[in-house]
mmCIF file of C-alpha atoms in Angstrom:
data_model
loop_
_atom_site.group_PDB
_atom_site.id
_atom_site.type_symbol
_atom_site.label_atom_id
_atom_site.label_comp_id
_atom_site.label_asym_id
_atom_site.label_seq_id
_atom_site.Cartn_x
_atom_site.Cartn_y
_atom_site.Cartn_z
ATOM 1 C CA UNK A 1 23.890 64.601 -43.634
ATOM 2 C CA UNK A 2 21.063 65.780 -41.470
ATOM 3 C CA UNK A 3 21.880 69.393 -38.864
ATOM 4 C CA UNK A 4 22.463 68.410 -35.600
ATOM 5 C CA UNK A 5 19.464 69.444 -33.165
ATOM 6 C CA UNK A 6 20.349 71.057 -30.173
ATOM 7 C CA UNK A 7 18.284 71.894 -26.829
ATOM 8 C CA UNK A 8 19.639 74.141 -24.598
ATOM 9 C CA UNK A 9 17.803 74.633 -20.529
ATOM 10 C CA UNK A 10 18.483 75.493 -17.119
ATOM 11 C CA UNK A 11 18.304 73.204 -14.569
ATOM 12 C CA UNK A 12 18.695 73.923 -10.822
ATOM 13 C CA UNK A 13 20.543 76.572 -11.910
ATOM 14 C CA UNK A 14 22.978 75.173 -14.578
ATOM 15 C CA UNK A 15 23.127 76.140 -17.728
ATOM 16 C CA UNK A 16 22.759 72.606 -20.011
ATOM 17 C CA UNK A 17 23.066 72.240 -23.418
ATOM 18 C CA UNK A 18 22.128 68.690 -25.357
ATOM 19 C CA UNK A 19 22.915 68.192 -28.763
ATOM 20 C CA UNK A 20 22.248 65.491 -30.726
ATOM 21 C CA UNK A 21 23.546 64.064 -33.361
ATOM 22 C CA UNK A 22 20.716 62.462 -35.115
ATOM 23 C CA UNK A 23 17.040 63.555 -35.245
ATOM 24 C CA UNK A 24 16.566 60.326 -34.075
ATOM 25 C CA UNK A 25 18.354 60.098 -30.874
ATOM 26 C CA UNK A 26 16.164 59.415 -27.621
ATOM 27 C CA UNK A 27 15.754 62.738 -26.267
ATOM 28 C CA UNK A 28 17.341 63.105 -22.348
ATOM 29 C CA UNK A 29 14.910 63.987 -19.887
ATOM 30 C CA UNK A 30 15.597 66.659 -17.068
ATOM 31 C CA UNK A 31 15.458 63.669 -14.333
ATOM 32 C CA UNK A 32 19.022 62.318 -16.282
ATOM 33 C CA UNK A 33 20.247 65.869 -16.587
ATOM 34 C CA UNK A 34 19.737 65.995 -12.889
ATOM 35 C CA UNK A 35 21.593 62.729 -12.442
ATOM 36 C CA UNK A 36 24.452 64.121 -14.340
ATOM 37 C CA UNK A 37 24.665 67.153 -12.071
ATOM 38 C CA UNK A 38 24.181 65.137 -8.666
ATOM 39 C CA UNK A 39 27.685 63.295 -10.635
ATOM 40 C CA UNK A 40 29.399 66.362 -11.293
ATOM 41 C CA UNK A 41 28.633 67.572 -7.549
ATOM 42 C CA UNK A 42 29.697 63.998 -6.296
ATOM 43 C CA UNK A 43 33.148 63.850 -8.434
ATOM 44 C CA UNK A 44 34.119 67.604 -8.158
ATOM 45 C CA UNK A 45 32.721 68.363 -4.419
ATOM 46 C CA UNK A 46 33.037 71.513 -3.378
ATOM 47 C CA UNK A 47 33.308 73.214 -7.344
ATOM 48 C CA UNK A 48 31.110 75.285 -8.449
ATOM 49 C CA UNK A 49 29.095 73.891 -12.050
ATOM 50 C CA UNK A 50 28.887 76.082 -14.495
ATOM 51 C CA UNK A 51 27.500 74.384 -16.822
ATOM 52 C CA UNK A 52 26.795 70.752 -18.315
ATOM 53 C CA UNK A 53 27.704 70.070 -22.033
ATOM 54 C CA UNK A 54 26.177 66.542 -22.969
ATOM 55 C CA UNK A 55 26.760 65.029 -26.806
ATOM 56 C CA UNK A 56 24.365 62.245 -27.387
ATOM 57 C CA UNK A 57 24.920 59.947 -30.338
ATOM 58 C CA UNK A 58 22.557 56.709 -30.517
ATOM 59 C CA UNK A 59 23.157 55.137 -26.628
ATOM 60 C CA UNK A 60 26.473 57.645 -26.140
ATOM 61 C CA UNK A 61 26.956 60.520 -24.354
ATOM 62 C CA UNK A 62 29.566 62.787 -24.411
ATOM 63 C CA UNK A 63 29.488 64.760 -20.967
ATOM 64 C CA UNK A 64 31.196 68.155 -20.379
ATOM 65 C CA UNK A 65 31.158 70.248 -16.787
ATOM 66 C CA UNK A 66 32.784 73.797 -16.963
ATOM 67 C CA UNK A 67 33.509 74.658 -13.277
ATOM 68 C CA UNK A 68 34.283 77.652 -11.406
ATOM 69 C CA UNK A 69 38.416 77.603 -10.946
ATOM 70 C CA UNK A 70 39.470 76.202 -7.778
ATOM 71 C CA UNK A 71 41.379 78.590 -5.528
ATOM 72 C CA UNK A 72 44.569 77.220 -4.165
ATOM 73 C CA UNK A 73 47.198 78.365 -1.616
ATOM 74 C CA UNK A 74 50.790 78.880 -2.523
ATOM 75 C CA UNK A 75 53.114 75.840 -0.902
ATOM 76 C CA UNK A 76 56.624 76.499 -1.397
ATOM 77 C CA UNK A 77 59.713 74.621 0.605
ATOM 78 C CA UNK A 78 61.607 77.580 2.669
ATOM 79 C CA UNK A 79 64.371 76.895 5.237
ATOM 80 C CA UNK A 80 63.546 73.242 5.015
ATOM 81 C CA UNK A 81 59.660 73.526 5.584
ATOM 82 C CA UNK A 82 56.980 72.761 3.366
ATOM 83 C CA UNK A 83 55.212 76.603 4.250
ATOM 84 C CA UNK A 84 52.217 78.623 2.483
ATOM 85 C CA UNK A 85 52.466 81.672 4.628
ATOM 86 C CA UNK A 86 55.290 83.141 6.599
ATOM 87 C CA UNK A 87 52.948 84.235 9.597
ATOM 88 C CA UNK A 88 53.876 81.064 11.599
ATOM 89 C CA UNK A 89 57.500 81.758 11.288
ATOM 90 C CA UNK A 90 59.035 84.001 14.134
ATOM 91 C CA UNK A 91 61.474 86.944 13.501
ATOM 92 C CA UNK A 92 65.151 84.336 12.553
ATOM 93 C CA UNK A 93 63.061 82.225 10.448
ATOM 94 C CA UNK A 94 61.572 85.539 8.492
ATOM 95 C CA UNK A 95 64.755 86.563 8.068
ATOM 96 C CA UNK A 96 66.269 83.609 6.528
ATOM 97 C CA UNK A 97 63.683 83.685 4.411
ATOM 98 C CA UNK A 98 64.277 87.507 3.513
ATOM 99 C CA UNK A 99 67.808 87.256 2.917
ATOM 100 C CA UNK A 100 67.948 83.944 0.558
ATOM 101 C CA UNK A 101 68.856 84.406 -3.091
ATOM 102 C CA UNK A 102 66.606 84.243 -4.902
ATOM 103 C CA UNK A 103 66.718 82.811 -8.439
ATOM 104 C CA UNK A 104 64.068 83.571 -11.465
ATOM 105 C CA UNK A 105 63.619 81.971 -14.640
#
């Protein structure tokens, strides 16, 4: 069975990395690795790409994005309200929230 070849590049500033899985697989061109990155910024807006991981074998390819986590805020359900922060609540409300039991796993 022949190696796998494998090109590796940088395009507008993401790290992409073809490999193919016959010597004679049609080689992708940086205008289609730029079409996959235009999809990775259209399906995951607002993430930050890494890098692009594409598998070609005859007319398929495998696509892989690595993307930056995605920060998120806290949402918990105190004193009946669906809350991330406690700086909206005034001083009863706080200390509802301070005096609950608390339970841990």
């Amino acid at each position: 069975m022949a190696e796998a070849v494998m090109d590796k590049m940088v395009v507008n500033g993401v790290e992409v990395t073809v490999s193919y899985a016959n010597e004679s697989d049609a080689r992708v061109s940086e205008k289609e690795v730029q079409a996959y990155i235009a999809r990775a910024h259209e399906k995951y807006h607002g993430a930050r790409l890494n890098s692009l991981k594409l598998d070609v074998d005859g007319e398929e390819v495998g696509v892989s994005y690595d993307l930056d986590p995605v920060p998120f805020d806290r949402i918990r359900r105190i004193t009946g309200y669906l809350v991330g922060t406690l700086d909206r609540f005034n001083d009863a409300k706080r200390a509802e929230e301070r005096d609950r039991v608390k339970h841990s796993l």
